[in-house]
Amino acid sequence: MAMAMASNDNCNKSFANSYMLLKPEEAHFFDIFRVLFHRNLGDRQFVESNEEGTLVEGSFRHRWLIFISIVLQKLMLFVAKPLATFGSWIEWFINLVVLNGGLFRILFNFLTGKLVMPDCTSHTFMSCIGNLDGRVRLSDLIKREDDKYYVSLAMMASKACYENAAFLKATITHDWKMEFVGFFECWNEYLGKLASQVLIFLDKCEDSDTYVVAFRGTEPFNADDWCTDLDISWYEIPGVGRIHGGFMKALGLQKNVGYPKEIQRDETLPPLAYYVIRDILRKGLGENEKAKFIVTGHSLGGALAILFPTIMFLHDEKLLMERLQGIFTFGQPRVGDEAYAMYMRQKLKENSITYCRFVYNNDIVPRLPYDDKDLLFKHFGTCLFFNRHYELQVLDEEPNKNYFSLWCVIPMIYNSVLEIMRSFTIEYLKGPHYREGWFLFGFRLIGILVPGLPAHGPQDYVNATLLGSVEKYFKSD
């Protein structure tokens, strides 16, 4: 979903005041390195902008960040197919082991004719993310009357969203005892393929019903997802501010027209994320006066979760604005600039909508894209920050906000070692619900080489909503 991947068209971006797009697929070897030594970006084929100040850039640091963004995206595009193939085999093998009761039983089951072969469309098949943290049932540790109930439900929905439709329907209907509304594969017009996924279900109770809208996040073997997180391109929307272009495209941005309030689209075509969610909520909330809804997502899904109400505010969707109770994101990257942050703060306050960003420890993704004087991306909203002991701090910004700090390398590696050690003890200290398996333990080992990458996994965010004193914040709020 790298926003640049579809910018080779010369369409009129009339919906935006200005824009700056990076196009890694058009970046050649020598052109990339010339960025570091040549101030004028206007003669670079892989930079497209209608803002003169962006094309003649005097800051070496800005050009350095553009260089890093392009190089990393080029790398991800280069390995996209083998990475996806490798990921498919990894998922298949892990499910083969799990479905047959362990590695050493595979041969026995094969010889006895009882070997279970994984089917990626089956309700028993789990993604890599799901196998990192196999907890599927809603924990008995939380009750509907708890202040943190919807926060924990939001995180479980964000984690479940990585699974296939059959798995989700079975889990939500049979395990969670809720109403499965749908799981939607949504179209990205710029990529020309299905690239966004969203889960919607209804939690019914006597007092009120709650629709939960959960966006799927960054998949570990999906190069497009990683390109989106690494990109620093943007569009400036009149009256709103500058917003990350890749996230806008993933939510259903249309060429030339942006996000028109009403569209006419052939029902046989794949849906656009924003519009399919909006129409379902319009109908459901219109027919049920008791109903409300929350929006959530992990990683890239968190960015889409906060961008959805942005377009909702822009369209003045009064019914949806009145019924939106909360936005809970987990490991969310930055979405827009300071003007966008001010716009959203005002709208959220006017409509009494709770918005919280959950950040676990050294998670790398909330520190992206870069936030400094040379770039424009800013976080906003309350940051609920958790250290490795799942102790809560309520902050405006997570510590080490840009991640890439030499001063923090040794502390982050040290912390990763302690998290590995915690894998062996947490079951005994906190209970069997928190036991970590061999696959998660192997993933935590990567933290020694890339501190902050294992911290982005959903397992620590699930633990944070259960073990952290989240209810104290929401009770006081």
Tab-separated table of C-alpha atoms in Angstrom:
chain	number	residue	atom	x	y	z
A	1	MET	CA	0.000	0.000	0.000
A	2	ALA	CA	2.866	2.358	-0.361
A	3	MET	CA	1.174	5.480	-1.512
A	4	ALA	CA	3.804	6.017	-4.144
A	5	MET	CA	3.072	2.731	-5.826
A	6	ALA	CA	0.069	4.225	-7.574
A	7	SER	CA	1.297	7.733	-8.162
A	8	ASN	CA	2.667	7.119	-11.624
A	9	ASP	CA	-0.643	8.322	-13.004
A	10	ASN	CA	-0.799	12.032	-13.676
A	11	CYS	CA	-4.329	12.430	-12.346
A	12	ASN	CA	-5.511	15.777	-11.099
A	13	LYS	CA	-5.486	15.787	-7.299
A	14	SER	CA	-8.125	18.483	-7.097
A	15	PHE	CA	-9.418	17.259	-3.730
A	16	ALA	CA	-6.147	18.373	-2.075
A	17	ASN	CA	-4.672	21.846	-1.621
A	18	SER	CA	-1.197	20.399	-1.990
A	19	TYR	CA	0.601	17.083	-1.907
A	20	MET	CA	4.025	15.470	-1.777
A	21	LEU	CA	4.249	11.896	-3.048
A	22	LEU	CA	7.205	9.536	-3.077
A	23	LYS	CA	7.263	6.960	-5.887
A	24	PRO	CA	9.827	4.259	-5.068
A	25	GLU	CA	8.986	2.221	-8.176
A	26	GLU	CA	10.316	5.109	-10.285
A	27	ALA	CA	13.462	5.672	-8.233
A	28	HIS	CA	16.713	4.643	-9.940
A	29	PHE	CA	20.001	3.929	-8.216
A	30	PHE	CA	21.870	7.139	-9.023
A	31	ASP	CA	18.792	9.331	-8.623
A	32	ILE	CA	18.314	8.075	-5.067
A	33	PHE	CA	21.842	9.008	-4.044
A	34	ARG	CA	21.692	12.377	-5.807
A	35	VAL	CA	18.981	13.391	-3.347
A	36	LEU	CA	21.657	13.613	-0.666
A	37	PHE	CA	23.795	16.082	-2.629
A	38	HIS	CA	21.283	18.037	-4.714
A	39	ARG	CA	18.873	20.483	-3.066
A	40	ASN	CA	16.367	20.629	-5.918
A	41	LEU	CA	13.959	17.716	-5.586
A	42	GLY	CA	11.918	18.869	-8.567
A	43	ASP	CA	14.107	17.019	-11.057
A	44	ARG	CA	13.759	13.714	-9.207
A	45	GLN	CA	11.276	11.414	-10.965
A	46	PHE	CA	10.316	9.695	-7.732
A	47	VAL	CA	9.145	12.900	-6.000
A	48	GLU	CA	5.857	14.455	-7.122
A	49	SER	CA	4.550	17.652	-5.569
A	50	ASN	CA	2.627	20.792	-6.410
A	51	GLU	CA	4.250	22.750	-3.581
A	52	GLU	CA	7.308	24.702	-4.670
A	53	GLY	CA	8.801	24.807	-1.198
A	54	THR	CA	8.808	21.024	-1.135
A	55	LEU	CA	10.607	20.710	-4.464
A	56	VAL	CA	13.438	23.065	-3.497
A	57	GLU	CA	14.383	21.806	-0.093
A	58	GLY	CA	17.387	23.213	1.724
A	59	SER	CA	17.398	20.803	4.640
A	60	PHE	CA	19.846	17.929	4.329
A	61	ARG	CA	18.013	16.128	7.146
A	62	HIS	CA	14.755	16.199	5.182
A	63	ARG	CA	16.487	14.850	2.092
A	64	TRP	CA	18.156	12.185	4.235
A	65	LEU	CA	14.752	11.041	5.541
A	66	ILE	CA	13.383	10.936	1.982
A	67	PHE	CA	16.447	8.862	0.998
A	68	ILE	CA	15.874	6.396	3.864
A	69	SER	CA	12.152	6.125	3.110
A	70	ILE	CA	12.750	5.437	-0.590
A	71	VAL	CA	15.556	2.915	0.024
A	72	LEU	CA	13.534	0.926	2.553
A	73	GLN	CA	10.464	0.916	0.321
A	74	LYS	CA	12.579	-0.185	-2.666
A	75	LEU	CA	13.922	-3.018	-0.540
A	76	MET	CA	10.442	-4.099	0.517
A	77	LEU	CA	9.155	-3.976	-3.073
A	78	PHE	CA	12.148	-6.050	-4.210
A	79	VAL	CA	11.460	-8.819	-1.681
A	80	ALA	CA	7.652	-8.578	-1.828
A	81	LYS	CA	6.969	-11.858	-3.686
A	82	PRO	CA	9.543	-14.064	-1.919
A	83	LEU	CA	8.501	-12.522	1.401
A	84	ALA	CA	4.843	-13.374	0.774
A	85	THR	CA	5.738	-16.911	-0.363
A	86	PHE	CA	7.962	-17.427	2.664
A	87	GLY	CA	5.178	-16.166	4.925
A	88	SER	CA	2.654	-18.552	3.387
A	89	TRP	CA	4.933	-21.512	3.982
A	90	ILE	CA	5.639	-20.412	7.547
A	91	GLU	CA	1.918	-20.110	8.294
A	92	TRP	CA	1.196	-23.473	6.656
A	93	PHE	CA	3.941	-25.231	8.635
A	94	ILE	CA	2.926	-23.718	11.974
A	95	ASN	CA	-0.680	-24.763	11.409
A	96	LEU	CA	0.492	-28.235	10.389
A	97	VAL	CA	2.302	-28.553	13.720
A	98	VAL	CA	-0.553	-27.124	15.795
A	99	LEU	CA	-3.345	-29.125	14.115
A	100	ASN	CA	-1.445	-32.397	14.551
A	101	GLY	CA	-0.667	-31.868	18.207
A	102	GLY	CA	3.019	-31.044	17.953
A	103	LEU	CA	6.078	-31.460	15.774
A	104	PHE	CA	6.812	-35.031	16.802
A	105	ARG	CA	3.284	-36.285	16.115
A	106	ILE	CA	3.299	-35.294	12.443
A	107	LEU	CA	5.126	-38.442	11.333
A	108	PHE	CA	3.014	-40.669	13.594
A	109	ASN	CA	-0.233	-39.169	12.240
A	110	PHE	CA	1.059	-39.563	8.696
A	111	LEU	CA	1.888	-43.242	9.208
A	112	THR	CA	-1.463	-43.936	10.868
A	113	GLY	CA	-3.462	-42.039	8.253
A	114	LYS	CA	-4.548	-39.333	10.713
A	115	LEU	CA	-2.468	-36.457	9.375
A	116	VAL	CA	-4.449	-33.181	9.371
A	117	MET	CA	-3.556	-30.901	6.475
A	118	PRO	CA	-3.998	-27.131	6.956
A	119	ASP	CA	-6.601	-25.296	4.884
A	120	CYS	CA	-6.017	-21.531	4.854
A	121	THR	CA	-9.755	-20.869	4.396
A	122	SER	CA	-10.821	-23.058	7.308
A	123	HIS	CA	-12.062	-21.846	10.702
A	124	THR	CA	-9.237	-23.856	12.285
A	125	PHE	CA	-6.462	-22.055	10.376
A	126	MET	CA	-4.675	-19.219	12.194
A	127	SER	CA	-2.339	-16.568	10.843
A	128	CYS	CA	1.197	-15.974	12.086
A	129	ILE	CA	-0.145	-13.174	14.259
A	130	GLY	CA	-2.769	-15.506	15.667
A	131	ASN	CA	-0.185	-18.181	16.423
A	132	LEU	CA	2.004	-15.678	18.257
A	133	ASP	CA	-0.828	-15.296	20.727
A	134	GLY	CA	-3.315	-18.152	20.540
A	135	ARG	CA	-5.766	-16.667	23.029
A	136	VAL	CA	-9.092	-16.556	21.230
A	137	ARG	CA	-11.782	-16.621	23.905
A	138	LEU	CA	-12.690	-13.417	25.699
A	139	SER	CA	-10.948	-13.655	29.026
A	140	ASP	CA	-12.877	-14.542	32.148
A	141	LEU	CA	-10.763	-11.814	33.767
A	142	ILE	CA	-13.019	-9.090	32.332
A	143	LYS	CA	-16.751	-8.618	32.747
A	144	ARG	CA	-19.164	-6.438	30.823
A	145	GLU	CA	-19.604	-4.162	33.830
A	146	ASP	CA	-15.847	-3.490	34.069
A	147	ASP	CA	-14.597	-0.052	33.026
A	148	LYS	CA	-12.018	-1.702	30.754
A	149	TYR	CA	-14.446	-4.099	29.070
A	150	TYR	CA	-14.664	-2.291	25.735
A	151	VAL	CA	-10.930	-1.600	25.684
A	152	SER	CA	-10.189	-5.303	26.100
A	153	LEU	CA	-12.883	-6.219	23.556
A	154	ALA	CA	-11.351	-3.708	21.108
A	155	MET	CA	-7.912	-5.282	21.463
A	156	MET	CA	-9.236	-8.810	21.010
A	157	ALA	CA	-11.127	-7.653	17.902
A	158	SER	CA	-7.973	-5.970	16.554
A	159	LYS	CA	-6.050	-9.216	17.054
A	160	ALA	CA	-8.796	-11.420	15.621
A	161	CYS	CA	-8.972	-9.237	12.519
A	162	TYR	CA	-5.780	-10.865	11.184
A	163	GLU	CA	-7.648	-14.149	10.674
A	164	ASN	CA	-9.746	-15.421	7.761
A	165	ALA	CA	-13.505	-14.925	7.440
A	166	ALA	CA	-14.442	-18.486	8.458
A	167	PHE	CA	-12.335	-18.252	11.624
A	168	LEU	CA	-13.839	-14.882	12.514
A	169	LYS	CA	-17.430	-15.962	11.996
A	170	ALA	CA	-16.954	-19.095	14.106
A	171	THR	CA	-15.138	-17.230	16.881
A	172	ILE	CA	-17.539	-14.299	17.146
A	173	THR	CA	-20.710	-16.385	16.810
A	174	HIS	CA	-19.825	-19.431	18.923
A	175	ASP	CA	-17.064	-18.320	21.304
A	176	TRP	CA	-17.943	-14.667	21.880
A	177	LYS	CA	-21.732	-15.143	21.539
A	178	MET	CA	-22.048	-11.986	19.449
A	179	GLU	CA	-23.552	-11.171	16.065
A	180	PHE	CA	-21.160	-11.425	13.113
A	181	VAL	CA	-21.975	-8.612	10.679
A	182	GLY	CA	-19.236	-9.232	8.141
A	183	PHE	CA	-15.588	-9.354	7.180
A	184	PHE	CA	-14.830	-7.204	4.150
A	185	GLU	CA	-11.918	-7.321	1.712
A	186	CYS	CA	-11.752	-3.762	0.417
A	187	TRP	CA	-10.404	-2.282	-2.797
A	188	ASN	CA	-7.422	0.065	-3.075
A	189	GLU	CA	-8.005	2.008	-6.301
A	190	TYR	CA	-4.384	3.129	-6.542
A	191	LEU	CA	-2.915	-0.344	-6.120
A	192	GLY	CA	-5.619	-1.932	-8.240
A	193	LYS	CA	-6.143	-4.806	-5.807
A	194	LEU	CA	-7.768	-5.854	-2.537
A	195	ALA	CA	-5.559	-4.381	0.124
A	196	SER	CA	-7.629	-3.486	3.217
A	197	GLN	CA	-9.659	-5.690	5.520
A	198	VAL	CA	-12.250	-4.711	8.100
A	199	LEU	CA	-14.281	-6.729	10.610
A	200	ILE	CA	-17.680	-5.601	11.922
A	201	PHE	CA	-19.691	-7.349	14.634
A	202	LEU	CA	-22.409	-6.449	17.130
A	203	ASP	CA	-22.132	-6.899	20.895
A	204	LYS	CA	-25.694	-7.052	22.225
A	205	CYS	CA	-26.756	-6.454	25.815
A	206	GLU	CA	-29.880	-5.331	27.658
A	207	ASP	CA	-28.903	-1.696	28.126
A	208	SER	CA	-27.297	-0.974	24.755
A	209	ASP	CA	-25.856	-2.610	21.671
A	210	THR	CA	-22.369	-1.840	20.412
A	211	TYR	CA	-21.050	-2.263	16.896
A	212	VAL	CA	-17.316	-2.941	16.840
A	213	VAL	CA	-15.418	-1.877	13.707
A	214	ALA	CA	-11.898	-3.361	13.610
A	215	PHE	CA	-9.334	-2.744	10.876
A	216	ARG	CA	-6.656	-5.310	10.074
A	217	GLY	CA	-3.127	-4.036	10.706
A	218	THR	CA	0.358	-4.576	9.329
A	219	GLU	CA	0.851	-8.203	8.329
A	220	PRO	CA	4.427	-9.392	8.950
A	221	PHE	CA	4.972	-10.829	5.459
A	222	ASN	CA	3.101	-8.157	3.499
A	223	ALA	CA	5.578	-5.762	1.881
A	224	ASP	CA	2.810	-3.292	0.937
A	225	ASP	CA	1.860	-2.877	4.596
A	226	TRP	CA	5.442	-2.177	5.628
A	227	CYS	CA	5.881	0.288	2.770
A	228	THR	CA	2.864	2.183	4.025
A	229	ASP	CA	4.361	2.471	7.507
A	230	LEU	CA	7.723	3.586	6.084
A	231	ASP	CA	6.328	6.155	3.665
A	232	ILE	CA	6.374	9.907	4.382
A	233	SER	CA	4.084	11.131	1.587
A	234	TRP	CA	0.994	13.253	2.235
A	235	TYR	CA	-2.064	15.075	0.890
A	236	GLU	CA	-3.293	18.374	2.357
A	237	ILE	CA	-7.097	18.383	2.723
A	238	PRO	CA	-8.694	21.845	2.912
A	239	GLY	CA	-9.758	22.703	6.457
A	240	VAL	CA	-8.272	19.497	7.864
A	241	GLY	CA	-4.511	19.391	7.328
A	242	ARG	CA	-1.905	17.112	5.832
A	243	ILE	CA	-2.665	13.394	6.040
A	244	HIS	CA	-0.579	10.327	5.245
A	245	GLY	CA	-1.470	9.402	1.652
A	246	GLY	CA	-1.029	5.645	1.969
A	247	PHE	CA	-3.560	5.426	4.782
A	248	MET	CA	-6.000	7.561	2.783
A	249	LYS	CA	-5.753	5.191	-0.185
A	250	ALA	CA	-6.225	2.145	2.033
A	251	LEU	CA	-9.458	3.656	3.380
A	252	GLY	CA	-10.952	4.112	-0.091
A	253	LEU	CA	-9.523	7.326	-1.521
A	254	GLN	CA	-10.629	7.727	-5.149
A	255	LYS	CA	-8.579	9.238	-7.929
A	256	ASN	CA	-9.355	12.851	-8.792
A	257	VAL	CA	-12.234	13.212	-6.321
A	258	GLY	CA	-10.866	12.046	-2.966
A	259	TYR	CA	-13.746	11.102	-0.638
A	260	PRO	CA	-17.050	12.388	-2.092
A	261	LYS	CA	-19.875	12.183	0.426
A	262	GLU	CA	-22.012	9.970	-1.786
A	263	ILE	CA	-20.859	7.562	-4.484
A	264	GLN	CA	-22.496	5.264	-6.995
A	265	ARG	CA	-20.614	2.005	-7.213
A	266	ASP	CA	-21.485	-1.257	-8.933
A	267	GLU	CA	-22.411	-3.755	-6.216
A	268	THR	CA	-20.504	-6.476	-8.061
A	269	LEU	CA	-17.244	-4.571	-7.493
A	270	PRO	CA	-15.199	-4.965	-4.280
A	271	PRO	CA	-16.208	-2.401	-1.638
A	272	LEU	CA	-14.261	0.701	-0.640
A	273	ALA	CA	-13.452	0.557	3.077
A	274	TYR	CA	-14.839	3.893	4.267
A	275	TYR	CA	-18.101	3.607	2.339
A	276	VAL	CA	-18.972	0.007	3.209
A	277	ILE	CA	-18.443	0.705	6.925
A	278	ARG	CA	-20.383	3.972	6.814
A	279	ASP	CA	-23.367	2.423	5.038
A	280	ILE	CA	-23.562	-0.513	7.459
A	281	LEU	CA	-23.420	1.843	10.449
A	282	ARG	CA	-25.967	4.227	8.940
A	283	LYS	CA	-28.433	1.341	8.544
A	284	GLY	CA	-27.707	-0.387	11.852
A	285	LEU	CA	-27.731	2.752	13.994
A	286	GLY	CA	-30.767	4.128	12.178
A	287	GLU	CA	-32.776	1.002	12.984
A	288	ASN	CA	-31.618	0.709	16.594
A	289	GLU	CA	-31.840	3.755	18.860
A	290	LYS	CA	-29.893	1.961	21.597
A	291	ALA	CA	-26.926	1.135	19.406
A	292	LYS	CA	-23.548	2.846	19.458
A	293	PHE	CA	-20.198	1.905	17.954
A	294	ILE	CA	-16.477	1.884	18.619
A	295	VAL	CA	-13.598	1.831	16.127
A	296	THR	CA	-10.329	0.032	16.709
A	297	GLY	CA	-7.242	-1.407	15.063
A	298	HIS	CA	-3.706	-2.580	15.690
A	299	SER	CA	-0.707	-1.165	13.810
A	300	LEU	CA	-1.760	0.022	10.333
A	301	GLY	CA	-5.306	-0.818	11.420
A	302	GLY	CA	-4.968	1.781	14.160
A	303	ALA	CA	-4.145	4.455	11.594
A	304	LEU	CA	-7.258	3.553	9.595
A	305	ALA	CA	-9.285	3.530	12.817
A	306	ILE	CA	-8.548	7.215	13.494
A	307	LEU	CA	-8.767	8.183	9.816
A	308	PHE	CA	-12.302	6.774	9.488
A	309	PRO	CA	-13.868	9.340	11.872
A	310	THR	CA	-11.804	12.054	10.166
A	311	ILE	CA	-13.748	11.539	6.928
A	312	MET	CA	-16.919	11.085	8.959
A	313	PHE	CA	-16.376	14.546	10.493
A	314	LEU	CA	-15.544	16.007	7.089
A	315	HIS	CA	-18.874	14.728	5.745
A	316	ASP	CA	-20.755	15.877	8.855
A	317	GLU	CA	-22.303	12.449	9.441
A	318	LYS	CA	-24.415	13.566	12.403
A	319	LEU	CA	-25.888	10.171	13.314
A	320	LEU	CA	-22.469	8.517	13.343
A	321	MET	CA	-20.898	11.416	15.228
A	322	GLU	CA	-23.555	11.135	17.951
A	323	ARG	CA	-23.168	7.369	18.358
A	324	LEU	CA	-19.365	7.007	18.173
A	325	GLN	CA	-18.376	6.165	21.741
A	326	GLY	CA	-14.683	5.526	21.453
A	327	ILE	CA	-11.625	5.071	19.261
A	328	PHE	CA	-9.006	2.691	20.655
A	329	THR	CA	-5.804	2.085	18.710
A	330	PHE	CA	-2.887	-0.200	19.529
A	331	GLY	CA	0.622	0.388	18.187
A	332	GLN	CA	-0.703	3.038	15.784
A	333	PRO	CA	1.680	4.957	13.465
A	334	ARG	CA	1.369	8.737	12.985
A	335	VAL	CA	-1.331	9.869	10.561
A	336	GLY	CA	-1.052	13.619	9.929
A	337	ASP	CA	0.492	16.989	10.752
A	338	GLU	CA	-0.137	19.475	13.557
A	339	ALA	CA	-3.018	21.144	11.696
A	340	TYR	CA	-4.681	17.731	11.340
A	341	ALA	CA	-4.060	17.039	15.029
A	342	MET	CA	-5.720	20.330	16.005
A	343	TYR	CA	-8.692	19.591	13.731
A	344	MET	CA	-9.207	16.166	15.294
A	345	ARG	CA	-8.771	17.388	18.870
A	346	GLN	CA	-11.503	19.951	18.290
A	347	LYS	CA	-13.900	17.511	16.623
A	348	LEU	CA	-13.381	14.798	19.229
A	349	LYS	CA	-13.964	17.295	22.026
A	350	GLU	CA	-17.079	18.777	20.397
A	351	ASN	CA	-18.618	15.325	20.050
A	352	SER	CA	-17.424	13.969	23.437
A	353	ILE	CA	-15.615	11.047	21.791
A	354	THR	CA	-12.885	9.185	23.664
A	355	TYR	CA	-9.696	8.529	21.700
A	356	CYS	CA	-6.795	6.618	23.242
A	357	ARG	CA	-3.552	5.374	21.713
A	358	PHE	CA	-2.105	2.323	23.441
A	359	VAL	CA	1.687	2.063	23.155
A	360	TYR	CA	3.632	-0.836	24.582
A	361	ASN	CA	7.220	-0.151	25.616
A	362	ASN	CA	9.675	0.063	22.664
A	363	ASP	CA	7.157	-0.748	19.912
A	364	ILE	CA	8.708	0.673	16.738
A	365	VAL	CA	5.547	1.441	14.733
A	366	PRO	CA	4.099	4.254	16.926
A	367	ARG	CA	7.449	6.029	16.362
A	368	LEU	CA	6.846	6.132	12.590
A	369	PRO	CA	6.762	8.163	10.411
A	370	TYR	CA	9.391	10.462	11.906
A	371	ASP	CA	8.345	13.458	14.003
A	372	ASP	CA	10.824	16.337	13.951
A	373	LYS	CA	11.250	19.836	12.503
A	374	ASP	CA	11.924	18.453	9.013
A	375	LEU	CA	8.838	16.249	8.811
A	376	LEU	CA	5.240	16.983	9.690
A	377	PHE	CA	3.727	13.859	11.231
A	378	LYS	CA	2.414	14.311	14.778
A	379	HIS	CA	0.560	12.170	17.268
A	380	PHE	CA	-2.404	13.518	19.178
A	381	GLY	CA	-4.812	12.172	21.747
A	382	THR	CA	-4.041	10.497	25.041
A	383	CYS	CA	-1.142	8.050	24.984
A	384	LEU	CA	-1.568	5.128	27.368
A	385	PHE	CA	2.006	3.882	27.664
A	386	PHE	CA	2.945	0.539	29.232
A	387	ASN	CA	6.412	-0.624	30.255
A	388	ARG	CA	7.482	-4.273	30.259
A	389	HIS	CA	5.774	-4.768	33.638
A	390	TYR	CA	2.516	-3.523	32.037
A	391	GLU	CA	2.527	-0.520	34.355
A	392	LEU	CA	0.448	2.335	32.938
A	393	GLN	CA	1.592	5.905	32.356
A	394	VAL	CA	-0.756	8.500	30.851
A	395	LEU	CA	1.362	10.671	28.538
A	396	ASP	CA	1.050	13.104	25.659
A	397	GLU	CA	3.792	11.288	23.717
A	398	GLU	CA	5.588	7.967	24.121
A	399	PRO	CA	9.248	8.104	25.296
A	400	ASN	CA	11.944	8.027	22.579
A	401	LYS	CA	9.314	9.255	20.146
A	402	ASN	CA	11.417	8.703	17.004
A	403	TYR	CA	12.934	5.335	17.959
A	404	PHE	CA	16.174	5.812	15.988
A	405	SER	CA	18.315	7.063	18.848
A	406	LEU	CA	21.824	5.736	19.461
A	407	TRP	CA	21.412	6.586	23.149
A	408	CYS	CA	18.525	4.131	23.409
A	409	VAL	CA	20.028	1.115	21.604
A	410	ILE	CA	21.610	-0.544	24.652
A	411	PRO	CA	18.594	0.044	26.948
A	412	MET	CA	16.258	-1.348	24.267
A	413	ILE	CA	18.397	-4.473	23.756
A	414	TYR	CA	18.609	-4.923	27.523
A	415	ASN	CA	14.842	-4.598	27.760
A	416	SER	CA	14.409	-7.197	24.972
A	417	VAL	CA	16.530	-9.654	26.965
A	418	LEU	CA	14.359	-9.112	30.018
A	419	GLU	CA	11.224	-9.684	27.926
A	420	ILE	CA	12.697	-12.999	26.749
A	421	MET	CA	13.324	-13.976	30.368
A	422	ARG	CA	9.775	-12.923	31.238
A	423	SER	CA	8.479	-15.487	28.720
A	424	PHE	CA	9.542	-18.248	31.143
A	425	THR	CA	8.095	-16.666	34.280
A	426	ILE	CA	4.894	-14.819	33.359
A	427	GLU	CA	2.788	-17.980	33.441
A	428	TYR	CA	3.751	-18.587	37.074
A	429	LEU	CA	3.549	-14.954	38.145
A	430	LYS	CA	0.299	-13.967	36.401
A	431	GLY	CA	-1.454	-17.257	35.701
A	432	PRO	CA	-1.841	-19.820	32.877
A	433	HIS	CA	-3.807	-17.362	30.726
A	434	TYR	CA	-0.496	-15.557	30.035
A	435	ARG	CA	1.588	-18.581	29.042
A	436	GLU	CA	3.784	-17.949	25.994
A	437	GLY	CA	4.474	-20.615	23.387
A	438	TRP	CA	7.596	-21.552	21.461
A	439	PHE	CA	6.652	-19.487	18.409
A	440	LEU	CA	6.281	-16.311	20.457
A	441	PHE	CA	9.517	-17.071	22.284
A	442	GLY	CA	11.325	-17.328	18.935
A	443	PHE	CA	9.786	-14.017	17.853
A	444	ARG	CA	11.010	-12.341	21.035
A	445	LEU	CA	14.571	-13.420	20.197
A	446	ILE	CA	14.431	-11.108	17.162
A	447	GLY	CA	14.246	-8.233	19.640
A	448	ILE	CA	17.946	-8.619	20.360
A	449	LEU	CA	18.725	-7.710	16.737
A	450	VAL	CA	15.797	-5.340	16.087
A	451	PRO	CA	14.651	-3.947	19.429
A	452	GLY	CA	11.037	-2.877	19.322
A	453	LEU	CA	9.887	-5.255	16.583
A	454	PRO	CA	8.570	-8.059	18.872
A	455	ALA	CA	7.061	-5.324	21.063
A	456	HIS	CA	4.717	-4.527	18.182
A	457	GLY	CA	3.027	-7.927	18.374
A	458	PRO	CA	-0.534	-8.029	19.767
A	459	GLN	CA	0.307	-10.304	22.716
A	460	ASP	CA	1.712	-7.478	24.854
A	461	TYR	CA	-1.212	-5.212	24.016
A	462	VAL	CA	-3.660	-7.915	25.112
A	463	ASN	CA	-1.683	-8.274	28.341
A	464	ALA	CA	-1.634	-4.494	28.819
A	465	THR	CA	-5.445	-4.269	28.664
A	466	LEU	CA	-5.752	-7.115	31.185
A	467	LEU	CA	-2.841	-6.477	33.565
A	468	GLY	CA	-2.455	-2.719	33.265
A	469	SER	CA	-4.560	-0.449	35.480
A	470	VAL	CA	-6.574	0.720	32.484
A	471	GLU	CA	-9.825	0.902	34.430
A	472	LYS	CA	-8.412	3.669	36.644
A	473	TYR	CA	-7.942	5.944	33.641
A	474	PHE	CA	-11.362	5.287	32.162
A	475	LYS	CA	-13.069	5.583	35.545
A	476	SER	CA	-11.481	8.985	36.152
A	477	ASP	CA	-12.231	10.007	32.554
